[in-house]
Short mmCIF file of C-alpha atoms and ligand atoms in Angstrom, two decimals:
data_model
loop_
_atom_site.label_atom_id
_atom_site.label_comp_id
_atom_site.label_asym_id
_atom_site.label_seq_id
_atom_site.Cartn_x
_atom_site.Cartn_y
_atom_site.Cartn_z
CA MET A 1 0.00 0.00 0.00
CA LEU A 2 2.59 2.54 1.18
CA GLU A 3 6.30 2.39 0.60
CA VAL A 4 8.92 4.83 1.87
CA LYS A 5 12.28 4.66 0.13
CA ASN A 6 15.50 6.29 1.32
CA LEU A 7 13.71 9.36 2.68
CA HIS A 8 15.81 12.36 3.76
CA THR A 9 14.35 15.51 5.38
CA ARG A 10 16.06 18.57 6.85
CA HIS A 11 14.83 21.17 9.32
CA GLY A 12 17.23 23.97 8.42
CA TRP A 13 20.67 22.51 9.18
CA ASN A 14 19.23 19.64 11.18
CA HIS A 15 19.31 16.49 9.04
CA ALA A 16 16.35 14.86 10.81
CA LEU A 17 15.69 11.92 8.44
CA LYS A 18 18.79 10.19 7.10
CA GLY A 19 17.59 7.65 4.55
CA VAL A 20 14.53 5.95 6.01
CA SER A 21 12.96 2.99 4.16
CA PHE A 22 10.06 0.73 5.10
CA ARG A 23 6.78 -0.70 3.79
CA VAL A 24 3.23 -0.59 5.12
CA PRO A 25 1.34 -3.53 3.57
CA ALA A 26 -2.41 -3.11 2.94
CA GLY A 27 -4.50 -3.99 5.99
CA SER A 28 -1.51 -4.04 8.35
CA LEU A 29 -0.60 -1.96 11.36
CA THR A 30 3.03 -0.93 11.09
CA ALA A 31 4.68 0.83 14.04
CA ILE A 32 7.77 3.02 14.23
CA VAL A 33 9.13 3.27 17.77
CA GLY A 34 11.98 5.37 19.11
CA ALA A 35 12.98 7.89 21.74
CA ASN A 36 12.15 11.56 21.87
CA GLY A 37 13.84 13.36 18.96
CA ALA A 38 14.51 10.20 16.91
CA GLY A 39 12.69 11.77 13.96
CA LYS A 40 9.34 10.00 14.19
CA SER A 41 7.16 13.11 13.84
CA THR A 42 9.35 14.38 11.01
CA LEU A 43 8.84 11.05 9.27
CA LEU A 44 5.04 11.19 9.54
CA GLY A 45 5.04 14.90 8.60
CA THR A 46 7.07 14.10 5.49
CA VAL A 47 4.79 11.21 4.49
CA ALA A 48 1.78 13.52 5.04
CA GLY A 49 3.20 16.31 2.85
CA ILE A 50 3.84 18.81 5.66
CA TYR A 51 7.62 18.67 5.18
CA ASN A 52 9.37 18.36 1.82
CA PRO A 53 11.96 15.61 1.62
CA PHE A 54 15.13 16.56 -0.24
CA ARG A 55 15.73 12.99 -1.32
CA GLY A 56 13.80 9.72 -1.50
CA GLU A 57 10.31 8.59 -2.37
CA VAL A 58 6.91 8.11 -0.80
CA VAL A 59 4.98 5.63 -2.95
CA LEU A 60 1.24 5.11 -2.45
CA GLU A 61 -0.27 2.21 -4.40
CA GLY A 62 2.62 2.36 -6.87
CA ARG A 63 2.49 6.17 -7.41
CA GLN A 64 5.13 8.60 -6.19
CA VAL A 65 3.47 11.26 -4.02
CA GLN A 66 6.41 12.87 -2.15
CA ARG A 67 6.03 16.19 -3.97
CA LEU A 68 2.36 16.69 -3.05
CA GLN A 69 1.18 19.23 -0.47
CA ALA A 70 -0.64 18.09 2.67
CA GLU A 71 -4.15 18.76 1.34
CA GLN A 72 -3.49 16.80 -1.84
CA MET A 73 -2.10 13.96 0.25
CA VAL A 74 -5.41 13.73 2.12
CA ARG A 75 -7.22 13.57 -1.23
CA GLN A 76 -4.86 10.81 -2.37
CA GLY A 77 -5.67 8.83 0.78
CA ILE A 78 -3.03 9.71 3.37
CA SER A 79 -4.57 11.10 6.55
CA LEU A 80 -2.52 12.29 9.57
CA VAL A 81 -3.75 12.28 13.17
CA PRO A 82 -1.21 14.73 14.59
CA GLU A 83 0.61 14.70 17.91
CA HIS A 84 -1.36 16.82 20.44
CA ARG A 85 -4.52 16.00 18.44
CA GLN A 86 -5.29 19.56 17.28
CA ILE A 87 -8.98 19.39 18.06
CA PHE A 88 -11.08 22.56 17.59
CA ASP A 89 -12.18 23.14 21.18
CA SER A 90 -15.09 25.48 20.53
CA LEU A 91 -16.61 23.33 17.76
CA SER A 92 -18.88 20.42 18.59
CA VAL A 93 -17.68 16.83 18.43
CA GLU A 94 -19.84 16.33 15.33
CA ASP A 95 -18.41 19.40 13.57
CA ASN A 96 -14.87 18.25 14.34
CA LEU A 97 -15.72 14.91 12.71
CA MET A 98 -17.27 16.71 9.74
CA LEU A 99 -14.04 18.68 9.27
CA GLY A 100 -12.23 15.40 8.67
CA ALA A 101 -14.62 14.70 5.78
CA TYR A 102 -13.79 17.99 3.97
CA PRO A 103 -12.34 16.36 0.85
CA ARG A 104 -15.78 14.78 0.37
CA TRP A 105 -18.03 17.73 1.26
CA GLY A 106 -19.13 18.15 -2.35
CA GLY A 107 -20.05 14.45 -2.56
CA ASP A 108 -22.74 12.17 -1.16
CA ARG A 109 -23.96 13.51 2.21
CA ARG A 110 -25.63 10.18 3.10
CA GLU A 111 -22.31 8.42 2.71
CA ILE A 112 -20.67 10.91 5.08
CA LYS A 113 -23.48 10.32 7.56
CA ARG A 114 -23.00 6.56 7.33
CA ASP A 115 -19.28 6.95 7.98
CA MET A 116 -20.08 9.10 11.01
CA GLU A 117 -22.32 6.27 12.29
CA ASP A 118 -19.46 3.77 11.78
CA ILE A 119 -17.16 5.99 13.82
CA VAL A 120 -19.73 6.30 16.59
CA ASN A 121 -19.94 2.48 16.60
CA LEU A 122 -16.18 2.35 16.96
CA PHE A 123 -16.19 5.01 19.72
CA PRO A 124 -19.64 4.75 21.40
CA ALA A 125 -18.66 7.33 24.05
CA LEU A 126 -18.29 9.97 21.31
CA GLY A 127 -21.82 9.26 20.11
CA GLU A 128 -23.22 10.47 23.43
CA ARG A 129 -21.34 13.77 23.14
CA LEU A 130 -21.85 14.68 19.46
CA GLY A 131 -23.40 18.08 20.26
CA ASP A 132 -20.93 19.03 23.02
CA PRO A 133 -17.95 21.35 22.52
CA ALA A 134 -14.90 19.18 21.88
CA GLY A 135 -12.83 21.24 24.34
CA GLY A 136 -14.81 19.73 27.23
CA LEU A 137 -13.82 16.15 26.42
CA SER A 138 -11.20 14.27 28.42
CA GLY A 139 -7.76 13.70 26.86
CA GLY A 140 -8.63 10.10 25.98
CA MET A 141 -11.87 11.09 24.27
CA GLN A 142 -10.11 13.89 22.38
CA GLN A 143 -7.69 11.28 21.07
CA MET A 144 -10.61 9.12 19.96
CA LEU A 145 -12.13 12.17 18.27
CA ALA A 146 -8.85 12.92 16.49
CA ILE A 147 -8.69 9.33 15.21
CA GLY A 148 -12.36 9.48 14.17
CA ARG A 149 -11.75 12.76 12.33
CA GLY A 150 -8.80 11.15 10.54
CA LEU A 151 -11.01 8.26 9.44
CA MET A 152 -13.70 10.60 8.07
CA SER A 153 -11.61 11.28 4.94
CA ARG A 154 -11.74 7.51 4.19
CA PRO A 155 -7.96 7.21 4.10
CA LYS A 156 -6.10 4.42 2.38
CA VAL A 157 -3.47 4.83 5.10
CA LEU A 158 -4.08 6.40 8.51
CA LEU A 159 -0.98 7.97 10.11
CA LEU A 160 -1.04 8.21 13.91
CA ASP A 161 1.48 10.35 15.80
CA GLU A 162 1.91 9.31 19.46
CA PRO A 163 -1.71 8.54 20.36
CA SER A 164 -0.63 7.60 23.91
CA LEU A 165 0.89 11.03 24.60
CA GLY A 166 -0.17 12.48 27.95
CA LEU A 167 -2.74 9.76 28.67
CA ALA A 168 -3.08 7.72 31.86
CA PRO A 169 -2.21 4.00 31.48
CA LEU A 170 -5.85 2.90 31.51
CA LEU A 171 -6.70 5.26 28.66
CA VAL A 172 -3.63 4.17 26.72
CA LYS A 173 -4.99 0.64 26.96
CA GLU A 174 -8.37 1.78 25.70
CA ILE A 175 -6.89 3.65 22.73
CA PHE A 176 -4.73 0.66 21.79
CA ASN A 177 -7.71 -1.69 22.04
CA THR A 178 -9.41 0.59 19.54
CA LEU A 179 -6.37 0.42 17.26
CA ASN A 180 -6.59 -3.36 17.46
CA ASN A 181 -10.21 -3.12 16.31
CA LEU A 182 -9.19 -0.83 13.45
CA ARG A 183 -6.62 -3.37 12.37
CA LYS A 184 -9.18 -6.18 12.53
CA ASN A 185 -11.45 -4.07 10.28
CA GLY A 186 -8.66 -3.99 7.70
CA THR A 187 -7.69 -0.31 8.07
CA THR A 188 -4.08 0.26 7.05
CA VAL A 189 -2.27 2.13 9.83
CA LEU A 190 1.19 3.63 10.26
CA LEU A 191 1.73 4.42 13.93
CA VAL A 192 4.65 6.21 15.57
CA GLU A 193 5.04 5.79 19.33
CA GLN A 194 7.49 6.36 22.14
CA ASN A 195 5.53 3.79 24.13
CA ALA A 196 7.18 0.73 22.54
CA ARG A 197 5.36 -1.73 24.76
CA ALA A 198 1.94 -0.45 23.68
CA ALA A 199 3.00 -0.29 20.03
CA MET A 200 4.21 -3.89 20.11
CA TYR A 201 0.87 -4.97 21.48
CA VAL A 202 -0.96 -3.91 18.31
CA ALA A 203 1.61 -3.91 15.50
CA ASP A 204 2.16 -6.51 12.78
CA MET A 205 5.62 -5.14 12.08
CA VAL A 206 7.82 -2.79 14.12
CA TYR A 207 10.69 -0.54 13.01
CA VAL A 208 13.00 0.96 15.63
CA MET A 209 14.20 4.45 14.80
CA ASP A 210 17.19 6.28 16.28
CA GLN A 211 18.80 9.55 15.19
CA GLY A 212 16.94 9.71 11.89
CA LYS A 213 17.59 6.11 10.84
CA ILE A 214 15.89 2.73 11.13
CA MET A 215 18.15 0.65 13.37
CA LEU A 216 16.15 -2.58 13.66
CA GLU A 217 13.01 -4.12 12.27
CA GLY A 218 10.98 -7.21 13.00
CA ARG A 219 7.72 -8.68 14.20
CA PRO A 220 6.86 -7.75 17.81
CA ASP A 221 7.48 -11.31 19.07
CA GLU A 222 10.99 -11.22 17.53
CA LEU A 223 11.88 -7.75 18.77
CA LYS A 224 10.66 -8.39 22.31
CA LYS A 225 13.42 -11.03 22.59
CA ASP A 226 16.13 -8.63 21.38
CA ARG A 227 18.32 -7.51 24.30
CA ARG A 228 18.96 -4.06 22.79
CA VAL A 229 15.23 -3.47 22.45
CA GLN A 230 14.58 -4.74 25.99
CA GLN A 231 17.22 -2.45 27.48
CA ALA A 232 16.53 0.69 25.48
CA TYR A 233 12.77 0.58 24.91
CA LEU A 234 11.05 -1.93 27.17
CA GLY A 235 12.67 -0.99 30.47
CA ARG A 236 14.23 -4.39 31.16
CA GLY A 237 17.91 -5.03 31.65
P1 ATP B 1 9.09 13.61 19.59
O1 ATP B 1 8.60 12.36 20.16
O2 ATP B 1 9.66 14.55 20.60
O3 ATP B 1 8.14 14.29 18.64
P2 ATP B 1 10.40 12.60 17.31
O4 ATP B 1 11.04 11.25 17.32
O5 ATP B 1 9.06 12.70 16.71
O6 ATP B 1 10.36 13.18 18.75
P3 ATP B 1 11.12 14.82 15.67
O7 ATP B 1 10.12 15.69 16.34
O8 ATP B 1 10.83 14.34 14.30
O9 ATP B 1 11.41 13.54 16.57
O10 ATP B 1 12.53 15.54 15.70
C1 ATP B 1 13.70 15.09 15.03
C2 ATP B 1 14.75 16.19 15.08
O11 ATP B 1 14.34 17.29 14.27
C3 ATP B 1 14.99 16.76 16.47
O12 ATP B 1 16.35 17.07 16.57
C4 ATP B 1 14.14 18.03 16.49
O13 ATP B 1 14.71 18.97 17.36
C5 ATP B 1 14.22 18.48 15.05
N1 ATP B 1 12.99 19.16 14.60
C6 ATP B 1 11.76 18.64 14.58
N2 ATP B 1 10.86 19.50 14.07
C7 ATP B 1 11.55 20.63 13.77
C8 ATP B 1 11.19 21.88 13.19
N3 ATP B 1 9.94 22.15 12.82
N4 ATP B 1 12.18 22.80 13.03
C9 ATP B 1 13.46 22.52 13.39
N5 ATP B 1 13.86 21.36 13.92
C10 ATP B 1 12.93 20.41 14.11
#
């Protein structure tokens, strides 16, 4: 579905991505884990068209898309759920969801409504708050809303930047259970996470990133046995 080949991105003089390559097969959940500053957000931002890579390719269903701007990326099927969620506090939950559907506003309204119902089925708690201002939701529910908004554009690939950020352990569990459901539904997801343990719980394939490069890759069951991964990312010596 999505392939990233030898991607390089700079922030001014900071060479944040130094030749990153990986694949996200259709229907899979692929996770990139790594410490603060490893380049994970830069990677997602580059795939989503927010940053311009100076070398390398982003290939979606066989087509190179790395030169497209963020809005065109959404239309092509790449939807980013950003770090810190970026919910519109004063708008209702429903209007925030509708914003995610903007590439389809000119299209079939009934279809948009059906998708909204699917999202409410996925996140029943949101359904009870559709008319409420989104700013009043808890952090966990705002994360669910951000994911729901991302799904409203009917993405081919959903990019998730640190969904566990700032959430209590119980809520992290809830969010990752939802991601598991998304995966079972066949949604293709690229997740970046500092919380390696949570990421390994849901991912089909995990890439470990450090200082702008992929250092290791493998299935979660393989990586969990790797001593370097245990020491650096899973808190076991
Ligand atoms: P975090 O979990 O803190 O978001 P990360 O793994 O996502 O970390 P990035 O945010 O991609 O890492 O940062 C990679 C490097 O690029 C860091 O050195 C960071 O300081 C730098 N960087 C990130 N964004 C910018 C920016 N907009 N302008 C300048 N430098 C940036």
